[in-house]
Coordinates of C-alpha atoms in Angstrom, one line a residue:
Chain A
X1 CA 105.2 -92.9 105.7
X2 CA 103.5 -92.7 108.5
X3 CA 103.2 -95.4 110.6
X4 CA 100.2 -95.9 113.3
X5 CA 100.3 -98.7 115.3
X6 CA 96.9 -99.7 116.7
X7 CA 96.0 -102.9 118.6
X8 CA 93.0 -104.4 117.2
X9 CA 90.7 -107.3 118.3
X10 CA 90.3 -110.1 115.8
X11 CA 89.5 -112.9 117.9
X12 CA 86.7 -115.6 116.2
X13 CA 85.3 -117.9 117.2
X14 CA 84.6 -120.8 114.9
X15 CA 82.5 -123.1 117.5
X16 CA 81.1 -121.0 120.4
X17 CA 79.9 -122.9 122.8
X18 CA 78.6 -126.6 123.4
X19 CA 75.2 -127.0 123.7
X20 CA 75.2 -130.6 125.8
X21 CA 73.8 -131.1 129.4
X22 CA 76.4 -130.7 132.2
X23 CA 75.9 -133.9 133.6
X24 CA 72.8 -134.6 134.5
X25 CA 72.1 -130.7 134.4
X26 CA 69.7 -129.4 132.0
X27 CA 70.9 -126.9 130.2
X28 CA 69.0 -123.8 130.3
X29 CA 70.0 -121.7 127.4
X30 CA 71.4 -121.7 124.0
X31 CA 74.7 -122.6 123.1
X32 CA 74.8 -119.1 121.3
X33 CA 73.4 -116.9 124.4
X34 CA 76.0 -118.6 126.6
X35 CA 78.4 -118.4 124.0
X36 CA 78.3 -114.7 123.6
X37 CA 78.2 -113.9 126.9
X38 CA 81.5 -116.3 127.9
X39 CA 83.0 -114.3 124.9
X40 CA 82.7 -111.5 127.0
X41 CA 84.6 -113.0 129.9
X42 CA 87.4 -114.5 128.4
X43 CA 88.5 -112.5 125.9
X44 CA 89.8 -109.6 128.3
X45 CA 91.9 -112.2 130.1
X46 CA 93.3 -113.4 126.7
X47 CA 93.5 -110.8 125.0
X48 CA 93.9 -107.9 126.9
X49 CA 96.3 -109.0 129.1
X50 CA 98.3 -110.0 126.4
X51 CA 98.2 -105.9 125.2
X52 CA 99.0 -105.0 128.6
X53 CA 102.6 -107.1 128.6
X54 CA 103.0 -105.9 125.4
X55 CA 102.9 -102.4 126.2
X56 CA 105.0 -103.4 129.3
X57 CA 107.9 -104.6 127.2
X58 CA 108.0 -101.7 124.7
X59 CA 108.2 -99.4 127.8
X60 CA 110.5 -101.7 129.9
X61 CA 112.6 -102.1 126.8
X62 CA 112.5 -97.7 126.4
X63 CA 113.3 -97.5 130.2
X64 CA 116.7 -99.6 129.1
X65 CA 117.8 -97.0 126.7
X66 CA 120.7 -94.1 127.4
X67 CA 118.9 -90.9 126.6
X68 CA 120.1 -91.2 122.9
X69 CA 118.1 -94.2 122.9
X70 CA 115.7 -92.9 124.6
X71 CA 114.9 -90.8 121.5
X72 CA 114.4 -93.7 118.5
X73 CA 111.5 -93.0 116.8
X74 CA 110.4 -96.4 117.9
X75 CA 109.5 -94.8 121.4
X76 CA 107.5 -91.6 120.0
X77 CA 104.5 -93.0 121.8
X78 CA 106.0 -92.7 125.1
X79 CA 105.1 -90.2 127.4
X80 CA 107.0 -89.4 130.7
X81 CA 104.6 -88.2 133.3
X82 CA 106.0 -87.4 136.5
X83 CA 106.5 -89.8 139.7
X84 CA 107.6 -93.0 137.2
X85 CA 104.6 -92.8 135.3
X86 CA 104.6 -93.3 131.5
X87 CA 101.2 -93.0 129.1
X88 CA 101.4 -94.7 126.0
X89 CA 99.2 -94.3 123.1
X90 CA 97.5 -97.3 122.5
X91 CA 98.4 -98.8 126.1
X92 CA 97.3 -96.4 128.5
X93 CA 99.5 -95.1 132.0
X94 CA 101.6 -97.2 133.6
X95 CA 103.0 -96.6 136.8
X96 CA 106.2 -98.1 137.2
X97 CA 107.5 -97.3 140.3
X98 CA 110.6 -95.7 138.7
X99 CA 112.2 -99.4 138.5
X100 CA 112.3 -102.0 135.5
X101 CA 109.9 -104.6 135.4
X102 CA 112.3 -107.4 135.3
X103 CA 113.3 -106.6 138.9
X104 CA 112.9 -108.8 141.1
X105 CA 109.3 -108.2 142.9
X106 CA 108.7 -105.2 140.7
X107 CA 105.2 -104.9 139.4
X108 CA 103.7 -102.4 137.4
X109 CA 100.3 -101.2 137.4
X110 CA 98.9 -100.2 133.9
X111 CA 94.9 -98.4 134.3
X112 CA 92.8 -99.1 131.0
X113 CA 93.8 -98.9 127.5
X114 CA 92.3 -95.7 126.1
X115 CA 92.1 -96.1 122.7
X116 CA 90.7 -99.6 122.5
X117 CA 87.1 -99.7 120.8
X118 CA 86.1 -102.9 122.2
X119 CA 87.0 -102.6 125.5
X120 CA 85.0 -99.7 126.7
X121 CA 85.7 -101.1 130.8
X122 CA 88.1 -99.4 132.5
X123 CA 90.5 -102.4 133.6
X124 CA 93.2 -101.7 136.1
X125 CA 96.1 -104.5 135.3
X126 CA 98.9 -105.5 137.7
X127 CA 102.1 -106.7 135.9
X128 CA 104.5 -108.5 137.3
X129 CA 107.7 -111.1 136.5
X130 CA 106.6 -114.8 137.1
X131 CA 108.9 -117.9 137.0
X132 CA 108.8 -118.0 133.2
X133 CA 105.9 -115.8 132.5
X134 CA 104.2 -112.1 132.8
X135 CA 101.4 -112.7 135.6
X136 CA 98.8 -110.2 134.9
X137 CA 96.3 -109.6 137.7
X138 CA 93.3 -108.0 135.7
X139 CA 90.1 -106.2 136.9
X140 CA 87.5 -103.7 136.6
X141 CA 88.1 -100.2 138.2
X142 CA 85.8 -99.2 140.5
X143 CA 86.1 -96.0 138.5
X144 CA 82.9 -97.0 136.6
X145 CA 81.6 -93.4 135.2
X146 CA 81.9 -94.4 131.1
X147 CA 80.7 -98.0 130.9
X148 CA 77.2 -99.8 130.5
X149 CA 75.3 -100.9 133.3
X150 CA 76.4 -104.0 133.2
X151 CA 79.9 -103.2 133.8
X152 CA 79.0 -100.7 136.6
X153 CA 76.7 -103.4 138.7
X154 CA 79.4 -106.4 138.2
X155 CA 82.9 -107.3 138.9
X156 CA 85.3 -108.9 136.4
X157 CA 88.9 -110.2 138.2
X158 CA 91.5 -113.0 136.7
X159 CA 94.7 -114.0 136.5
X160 CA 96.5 -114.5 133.3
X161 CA 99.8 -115.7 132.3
X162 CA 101.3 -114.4 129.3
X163 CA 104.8 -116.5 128.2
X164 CA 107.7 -114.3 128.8
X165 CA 109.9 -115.6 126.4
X166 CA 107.9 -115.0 123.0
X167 CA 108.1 -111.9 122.1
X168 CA 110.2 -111.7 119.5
X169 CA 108.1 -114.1 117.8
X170 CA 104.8 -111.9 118.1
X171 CA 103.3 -115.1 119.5
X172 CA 102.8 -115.7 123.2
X173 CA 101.0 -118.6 125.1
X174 CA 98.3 -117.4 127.5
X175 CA 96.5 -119.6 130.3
X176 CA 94.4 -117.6 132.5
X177 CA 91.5 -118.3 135.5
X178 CA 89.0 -115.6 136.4
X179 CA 85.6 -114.9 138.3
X180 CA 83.1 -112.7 137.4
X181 CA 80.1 -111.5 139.8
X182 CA 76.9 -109.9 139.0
X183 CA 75.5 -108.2 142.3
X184 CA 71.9 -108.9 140.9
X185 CA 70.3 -112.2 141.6
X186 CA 73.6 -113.8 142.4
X187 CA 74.7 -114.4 139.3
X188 CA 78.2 -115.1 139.1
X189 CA 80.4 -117.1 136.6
X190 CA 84.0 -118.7 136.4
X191 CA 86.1 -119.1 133.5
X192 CA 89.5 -121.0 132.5
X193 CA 91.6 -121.4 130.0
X194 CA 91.7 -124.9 128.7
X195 CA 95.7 -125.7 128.7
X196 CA 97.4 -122.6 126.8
X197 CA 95.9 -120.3 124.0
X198 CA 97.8 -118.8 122.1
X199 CA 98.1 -115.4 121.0
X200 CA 99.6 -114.4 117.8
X201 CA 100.6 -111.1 116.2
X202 CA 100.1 -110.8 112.3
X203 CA 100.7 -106.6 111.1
X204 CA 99.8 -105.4 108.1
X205 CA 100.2 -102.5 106.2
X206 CA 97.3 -100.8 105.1
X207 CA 96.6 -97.6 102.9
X208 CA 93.7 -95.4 103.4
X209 CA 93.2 -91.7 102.8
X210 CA 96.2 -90.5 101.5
X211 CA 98.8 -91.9 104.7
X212 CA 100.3 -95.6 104.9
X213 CA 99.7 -97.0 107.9
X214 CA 100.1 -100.5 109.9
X215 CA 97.5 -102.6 111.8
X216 CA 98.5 -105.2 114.3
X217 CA 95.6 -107.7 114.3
X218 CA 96.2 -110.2 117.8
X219 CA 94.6 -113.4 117.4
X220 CA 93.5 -116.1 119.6
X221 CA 93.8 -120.1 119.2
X222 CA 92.9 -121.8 122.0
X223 CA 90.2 -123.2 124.6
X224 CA 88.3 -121.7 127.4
X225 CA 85.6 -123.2 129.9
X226 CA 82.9 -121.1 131.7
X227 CA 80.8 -122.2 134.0
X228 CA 77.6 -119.9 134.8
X229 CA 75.9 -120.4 138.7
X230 CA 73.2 -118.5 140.7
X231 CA 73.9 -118.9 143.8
X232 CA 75.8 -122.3 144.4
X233 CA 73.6 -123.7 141.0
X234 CA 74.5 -124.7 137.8
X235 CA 73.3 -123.0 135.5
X236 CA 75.3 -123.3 132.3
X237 CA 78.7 -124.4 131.2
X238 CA 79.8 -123.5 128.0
X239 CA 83.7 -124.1 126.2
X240 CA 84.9 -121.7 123.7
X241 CA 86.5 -122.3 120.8
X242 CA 89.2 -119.7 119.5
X243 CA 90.0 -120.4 115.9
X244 CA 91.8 -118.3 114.1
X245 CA 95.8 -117.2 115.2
X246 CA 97.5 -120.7 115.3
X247 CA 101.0 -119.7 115.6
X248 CA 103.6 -121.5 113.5
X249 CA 106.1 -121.5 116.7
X250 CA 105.4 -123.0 119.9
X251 CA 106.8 -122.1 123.4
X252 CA 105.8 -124.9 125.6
X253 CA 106.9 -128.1 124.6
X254 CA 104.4 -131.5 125.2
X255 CA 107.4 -134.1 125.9
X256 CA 104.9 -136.9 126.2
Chain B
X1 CA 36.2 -72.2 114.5
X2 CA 37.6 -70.6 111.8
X3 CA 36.0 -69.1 108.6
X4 CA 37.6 -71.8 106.3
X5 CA 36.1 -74.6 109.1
X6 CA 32.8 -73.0 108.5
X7 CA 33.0 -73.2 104.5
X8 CA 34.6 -77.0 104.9
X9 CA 31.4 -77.8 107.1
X10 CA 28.8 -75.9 105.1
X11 CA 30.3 -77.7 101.5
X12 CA 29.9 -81.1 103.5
X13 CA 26.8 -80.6 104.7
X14 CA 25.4 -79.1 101.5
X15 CA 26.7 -82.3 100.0
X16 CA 25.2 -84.2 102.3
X17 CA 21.8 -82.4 101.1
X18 CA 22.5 -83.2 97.5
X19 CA 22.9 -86.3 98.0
X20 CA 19.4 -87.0 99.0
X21 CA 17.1 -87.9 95.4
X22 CA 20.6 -89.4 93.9
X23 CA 20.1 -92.2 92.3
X24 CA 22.5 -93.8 94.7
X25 CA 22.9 -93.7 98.6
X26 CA 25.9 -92.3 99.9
X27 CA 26.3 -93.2 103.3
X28 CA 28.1 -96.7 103.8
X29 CA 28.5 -98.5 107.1
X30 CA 30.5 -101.9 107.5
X31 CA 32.0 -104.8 109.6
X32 CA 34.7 -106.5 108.6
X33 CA 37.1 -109.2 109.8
X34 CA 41.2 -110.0 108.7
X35 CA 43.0 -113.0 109.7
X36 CA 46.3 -111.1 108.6
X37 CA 47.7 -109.9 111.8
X38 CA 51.6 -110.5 110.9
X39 CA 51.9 -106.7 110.8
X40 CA 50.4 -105.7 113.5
X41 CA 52.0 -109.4 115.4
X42 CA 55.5 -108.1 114.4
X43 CA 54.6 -104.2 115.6
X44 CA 53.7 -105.0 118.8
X45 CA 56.4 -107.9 119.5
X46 CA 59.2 -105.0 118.0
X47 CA 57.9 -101.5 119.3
X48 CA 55.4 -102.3 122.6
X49 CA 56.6 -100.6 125.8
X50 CA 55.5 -103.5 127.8
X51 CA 55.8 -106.4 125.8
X52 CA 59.2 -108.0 127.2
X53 CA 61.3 -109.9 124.9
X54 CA 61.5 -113.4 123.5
X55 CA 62.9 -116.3 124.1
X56 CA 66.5 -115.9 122.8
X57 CA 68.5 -113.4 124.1
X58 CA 72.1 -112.4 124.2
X59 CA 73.6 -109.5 126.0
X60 CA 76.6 -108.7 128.5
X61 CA 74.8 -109.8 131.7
X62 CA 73.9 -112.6 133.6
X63 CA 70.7 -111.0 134.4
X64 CA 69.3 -110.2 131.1
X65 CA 69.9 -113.7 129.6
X66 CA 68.1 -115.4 132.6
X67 CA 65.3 -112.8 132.4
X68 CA 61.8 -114.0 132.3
X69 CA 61.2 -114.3 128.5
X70 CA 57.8 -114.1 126.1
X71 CA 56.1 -116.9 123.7
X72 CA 55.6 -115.1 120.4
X73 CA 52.8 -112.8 120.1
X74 CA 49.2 -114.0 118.9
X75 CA 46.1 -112.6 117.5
X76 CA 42.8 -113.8 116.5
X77 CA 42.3 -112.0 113.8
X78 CA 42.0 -107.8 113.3
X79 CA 38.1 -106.8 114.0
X80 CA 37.3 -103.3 112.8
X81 CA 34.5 -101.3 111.2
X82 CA 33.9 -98.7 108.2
X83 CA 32.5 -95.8 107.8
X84 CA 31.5 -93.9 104.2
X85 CA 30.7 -91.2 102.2
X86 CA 30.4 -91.1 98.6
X87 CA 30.8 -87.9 96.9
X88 CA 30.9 -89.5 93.6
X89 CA 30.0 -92.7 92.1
X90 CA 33.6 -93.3 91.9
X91 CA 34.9 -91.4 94.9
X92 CA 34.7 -92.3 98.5
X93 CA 36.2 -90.9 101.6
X94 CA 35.8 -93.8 103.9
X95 CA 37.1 -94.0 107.6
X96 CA 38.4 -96.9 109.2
X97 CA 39.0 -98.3 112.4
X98 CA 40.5 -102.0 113.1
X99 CA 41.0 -103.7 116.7
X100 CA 43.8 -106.3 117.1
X101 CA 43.6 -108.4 120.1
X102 CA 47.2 -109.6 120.8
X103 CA 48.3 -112.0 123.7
X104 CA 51.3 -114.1 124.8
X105 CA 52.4 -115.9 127.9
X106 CA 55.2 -115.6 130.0
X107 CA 58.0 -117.9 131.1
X108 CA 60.5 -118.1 134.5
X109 CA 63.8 -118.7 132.3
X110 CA 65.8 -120.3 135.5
X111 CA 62.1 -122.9 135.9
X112 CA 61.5 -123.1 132.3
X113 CA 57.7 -122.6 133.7
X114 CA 54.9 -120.6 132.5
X115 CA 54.2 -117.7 134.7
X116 CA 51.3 -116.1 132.7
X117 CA 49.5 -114.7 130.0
X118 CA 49.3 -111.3 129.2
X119 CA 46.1 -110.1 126.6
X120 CA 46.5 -107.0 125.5
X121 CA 45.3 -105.0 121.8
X122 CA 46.1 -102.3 119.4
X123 CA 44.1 -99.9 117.3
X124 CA 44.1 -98.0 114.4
X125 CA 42.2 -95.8 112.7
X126 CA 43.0 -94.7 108.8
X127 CA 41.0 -92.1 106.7
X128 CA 41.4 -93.6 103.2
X129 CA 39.8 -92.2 99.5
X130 CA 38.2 -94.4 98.0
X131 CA 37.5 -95.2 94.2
X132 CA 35.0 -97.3 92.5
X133 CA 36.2 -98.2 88.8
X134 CA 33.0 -100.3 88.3
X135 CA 29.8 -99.3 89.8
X136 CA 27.0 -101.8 89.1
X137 CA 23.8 -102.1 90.9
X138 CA 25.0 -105.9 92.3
X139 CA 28.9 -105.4 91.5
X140 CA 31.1 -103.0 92.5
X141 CA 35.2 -102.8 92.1
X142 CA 37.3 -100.7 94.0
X143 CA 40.5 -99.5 95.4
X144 CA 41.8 -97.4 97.9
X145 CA 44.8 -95.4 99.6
X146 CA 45.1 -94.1 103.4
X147 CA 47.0 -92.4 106.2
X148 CA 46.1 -92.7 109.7
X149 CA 47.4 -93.8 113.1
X150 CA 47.9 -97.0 115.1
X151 CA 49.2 -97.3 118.9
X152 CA 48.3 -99.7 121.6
X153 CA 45.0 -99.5 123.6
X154 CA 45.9 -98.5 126.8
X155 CA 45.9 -95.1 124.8
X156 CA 48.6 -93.7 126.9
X157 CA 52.0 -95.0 125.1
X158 CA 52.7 -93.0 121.7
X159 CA 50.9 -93.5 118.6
X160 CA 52.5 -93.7 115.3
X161 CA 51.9 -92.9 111.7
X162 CA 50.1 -95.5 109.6
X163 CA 49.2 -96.2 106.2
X164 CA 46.8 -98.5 104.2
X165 CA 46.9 -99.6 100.2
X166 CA 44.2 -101.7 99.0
X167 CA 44.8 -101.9 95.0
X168 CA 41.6 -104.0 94.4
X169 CA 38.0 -104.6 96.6
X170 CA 34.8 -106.1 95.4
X171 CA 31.5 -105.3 97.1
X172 CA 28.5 -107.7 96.1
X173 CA 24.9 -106.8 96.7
X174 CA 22.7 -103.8 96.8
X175 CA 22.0 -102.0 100.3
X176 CA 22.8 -105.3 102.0
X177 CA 26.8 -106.5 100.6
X178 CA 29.2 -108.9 101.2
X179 CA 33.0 -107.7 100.2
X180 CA 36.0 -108.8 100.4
X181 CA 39.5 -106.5 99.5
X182 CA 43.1 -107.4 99.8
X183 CA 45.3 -105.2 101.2
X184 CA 48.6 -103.7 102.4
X185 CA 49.5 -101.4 105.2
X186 CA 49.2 -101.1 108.9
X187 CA 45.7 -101.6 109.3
X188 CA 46.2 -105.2 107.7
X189 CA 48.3 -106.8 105.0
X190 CA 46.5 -109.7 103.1
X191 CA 42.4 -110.4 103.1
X192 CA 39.7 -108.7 104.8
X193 CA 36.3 -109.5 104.1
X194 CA 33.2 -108.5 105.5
X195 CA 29.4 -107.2 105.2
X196 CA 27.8 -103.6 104.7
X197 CA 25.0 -101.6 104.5
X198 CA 24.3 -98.6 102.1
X199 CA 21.6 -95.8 102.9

């Protein structure tokens, strides 16, 4: 059997966005239009920062390993490049450094994930060890060449925290706060996560021409606020819904 | 020209000749009017280099959803003329040209304020055949099938391929008609009605 592990986006959202006045604002689009666009935004910082500390820990977990180890199946994907770099298919290149990442004020860089169809932006992640989670510093590369024009006139940066301890579980908690700028007009945005989402793993096994393979689906649960200004004005403000990957195990605990 | 121009001119014209002592005149001019723009409504909203979008819009940037947005696109009606020649009692080649006036205003999406109206048209013109299943001196029933072009009227952004079905017409009168004919195609899709002249 052949086994393919791919990382796949199947984020939904149930309720998009609120279409109520801010205030006393007047709101100046549709709940959908804003909705879309704050899809846009927040997903890479749930999502695919999430991916990023995944790939982190498969490599960390390879650079553990004696050489016997070293040559599991289970770290076929790995690619040695030279000066402590590794590629991995699905992942990208990280650049370690040639130390683990749980060292102490170790972080690793890890530049876009090649293979992902929805993210066509090349993203530049910074991992690093936080006091009980992955802190992922996320955003766009100013190596813009393959990406819309959209991409290529704005700038996309957040901070995310992915829960350190949930891994074995295939479900991690996520909080994240980001900015986005559009050099046009002004525009700019900010987004937050709304306490924790969380992000949960669910593979499948799948058949399809002739060959068995495996699909890892991550999915979000969760809430997100975005707020959209020109200039120092309101313009919008929109909180996202993520319905779909409630996970059955929890890694924070509400002792209230 | 061409030696097969010549012969496809000299077989008109000689037609043209014999038409003259027929017991019915061949030449047909005519002014007509349709109130069924949706066609050319939806055409012009969809394909128009210069018409800019409407009001709802979603897309990865800031910019483009606060983007100065469109009302829907209206028309008055499509205004056009006919012309005709009848080989036959029951065949006609017929040529027709019809004028859509089309306008809309524009908004500021950050004001939510009008910031114009823009008028602007589009034009066809379809060759159809024609043919008459009842000729009667006051009544006449026909039909028709054509292929033409429509583009906009500024003349300078492409034209594109067009085509006109009218499965039933009815022309009332002698030299001086009324008719009305409902149709489907590019040119319109629904009624058009109008008046002609026969000589």
């Amino acid at each position: 059997m052949k086994k393919i592990i791919a990382a796949f986006f199947a984020a939904f959202l149930v309720s998009s966005c609120l279409d109520l006045p801010y205030d006393n604002l007047y709101s100046k689009r549709t709940a959908y239009e804003i909705g879309s666009f704050s899809k846009n935004l927040c997903v890479p910082a749930t999502l695919y920062s999430t991916v990023a500390v995944k790939g982190a820990l498969h490599l960390n977990a390879y650079l553990k390993e004696d050489d016997a180890g070293k040559k599991e199946s289970k770290y076929n994907d790995i690619i040695p490049e030279s000066d402590g770099k590794f590629t991995i298919e699905s992942f990208g290149t990280f650049d370690t450094g040639g130390r683990n990442l749980d060292e102490e004020g170790v972080l690793w860089k890890l530049k876009r994930l090649p293979h992902n169809y929805i993210n066509p932006a090349e993203f530049i992640y910074e991992i690093s060890a936080g006091e009980g989670y992955w802190s992922v510093n996320g955003a766009l590369s100013e190596d813009k060449s393959a990406v819309s024009a959209f991409i290529k006139a704005s700038k996309i940066a957040f901070l995310t925290k992915v829960s350190i301890n949930a891994s074995e579980e295939k479900c991690w908690t996520v909080s994240f706060t980001g900015n986005y700028e559009e050099g046009k007009d002004e525009f700019r945005s900010s987004f937050k996560s709304e306490g924790e989402l969380s992000v949960k793993e669910i593979t499948t096994p799948s058949y399809s021409m002739l060959q068995f393979y495996t699909t890892t689906d991550l999915k979000i649960t969760g809430n997100a606020s975005v707020t959209l200004y020109k200039g120092n004005d309101i313009l919008d403000w929109c909180k996202l819904a993520f319905r779909s990957g409630d996970c059955t195990t929890t890694t924070s605990q509400d002792n209230s | 020209m061409n030696k097969r121009t010549v012969v496809l001119i000299a077989t008109l014209m000689l037609a043209v000749v014999q038409s003259y002592g027929q017991d019915f005149k061949r030449f047909t001019v005519k002014t007509w009017y349709s109130p069924s723009t949706q066609i050319q409504t939806n055409w012009y909203r969809n394909y128009s280099p210069v018409f800019v979008r409407g009001r709802y819009k979603v897309g990865e940037s800031m910019a483009y959803i606060y983007s100065d947005y469109t009302s829907d696109v209206k028309s008055p009606g499509i205004f056009g003329a006919s012309f005709s020649y009848s080989f036959k009692k029951w065949f006609a080649l017929e040529s027709s040209i019809g004028f859509t006036p089309v306008s809309y205003s524009t908004f500021d999406a950050l004001k939510e304020a009008p910031t114009g109206k823009v008028t602007d048209c589009m034009i066809c013109f379809i060759p159809e055949a024609r043919f008459t299943a009842l000729y009667r001196e006051w009544v006449r029933l026909y039909g028709s099938v054509g292929i033409g072009i429509c583009g906009y009227c500024d003349l300078k952004s492409s034209v594109s391929v067009a085509l006109q079905f009218v499965p039933i017409g009815v022309e009332v009168g002698k030299s001086f008609f009324g008719f009305a004919e409902l149709g489907f195609g590019h040119l319109y899709s629904g009624i058009q009605f109008g008046i002609g002249y026969k000589f």
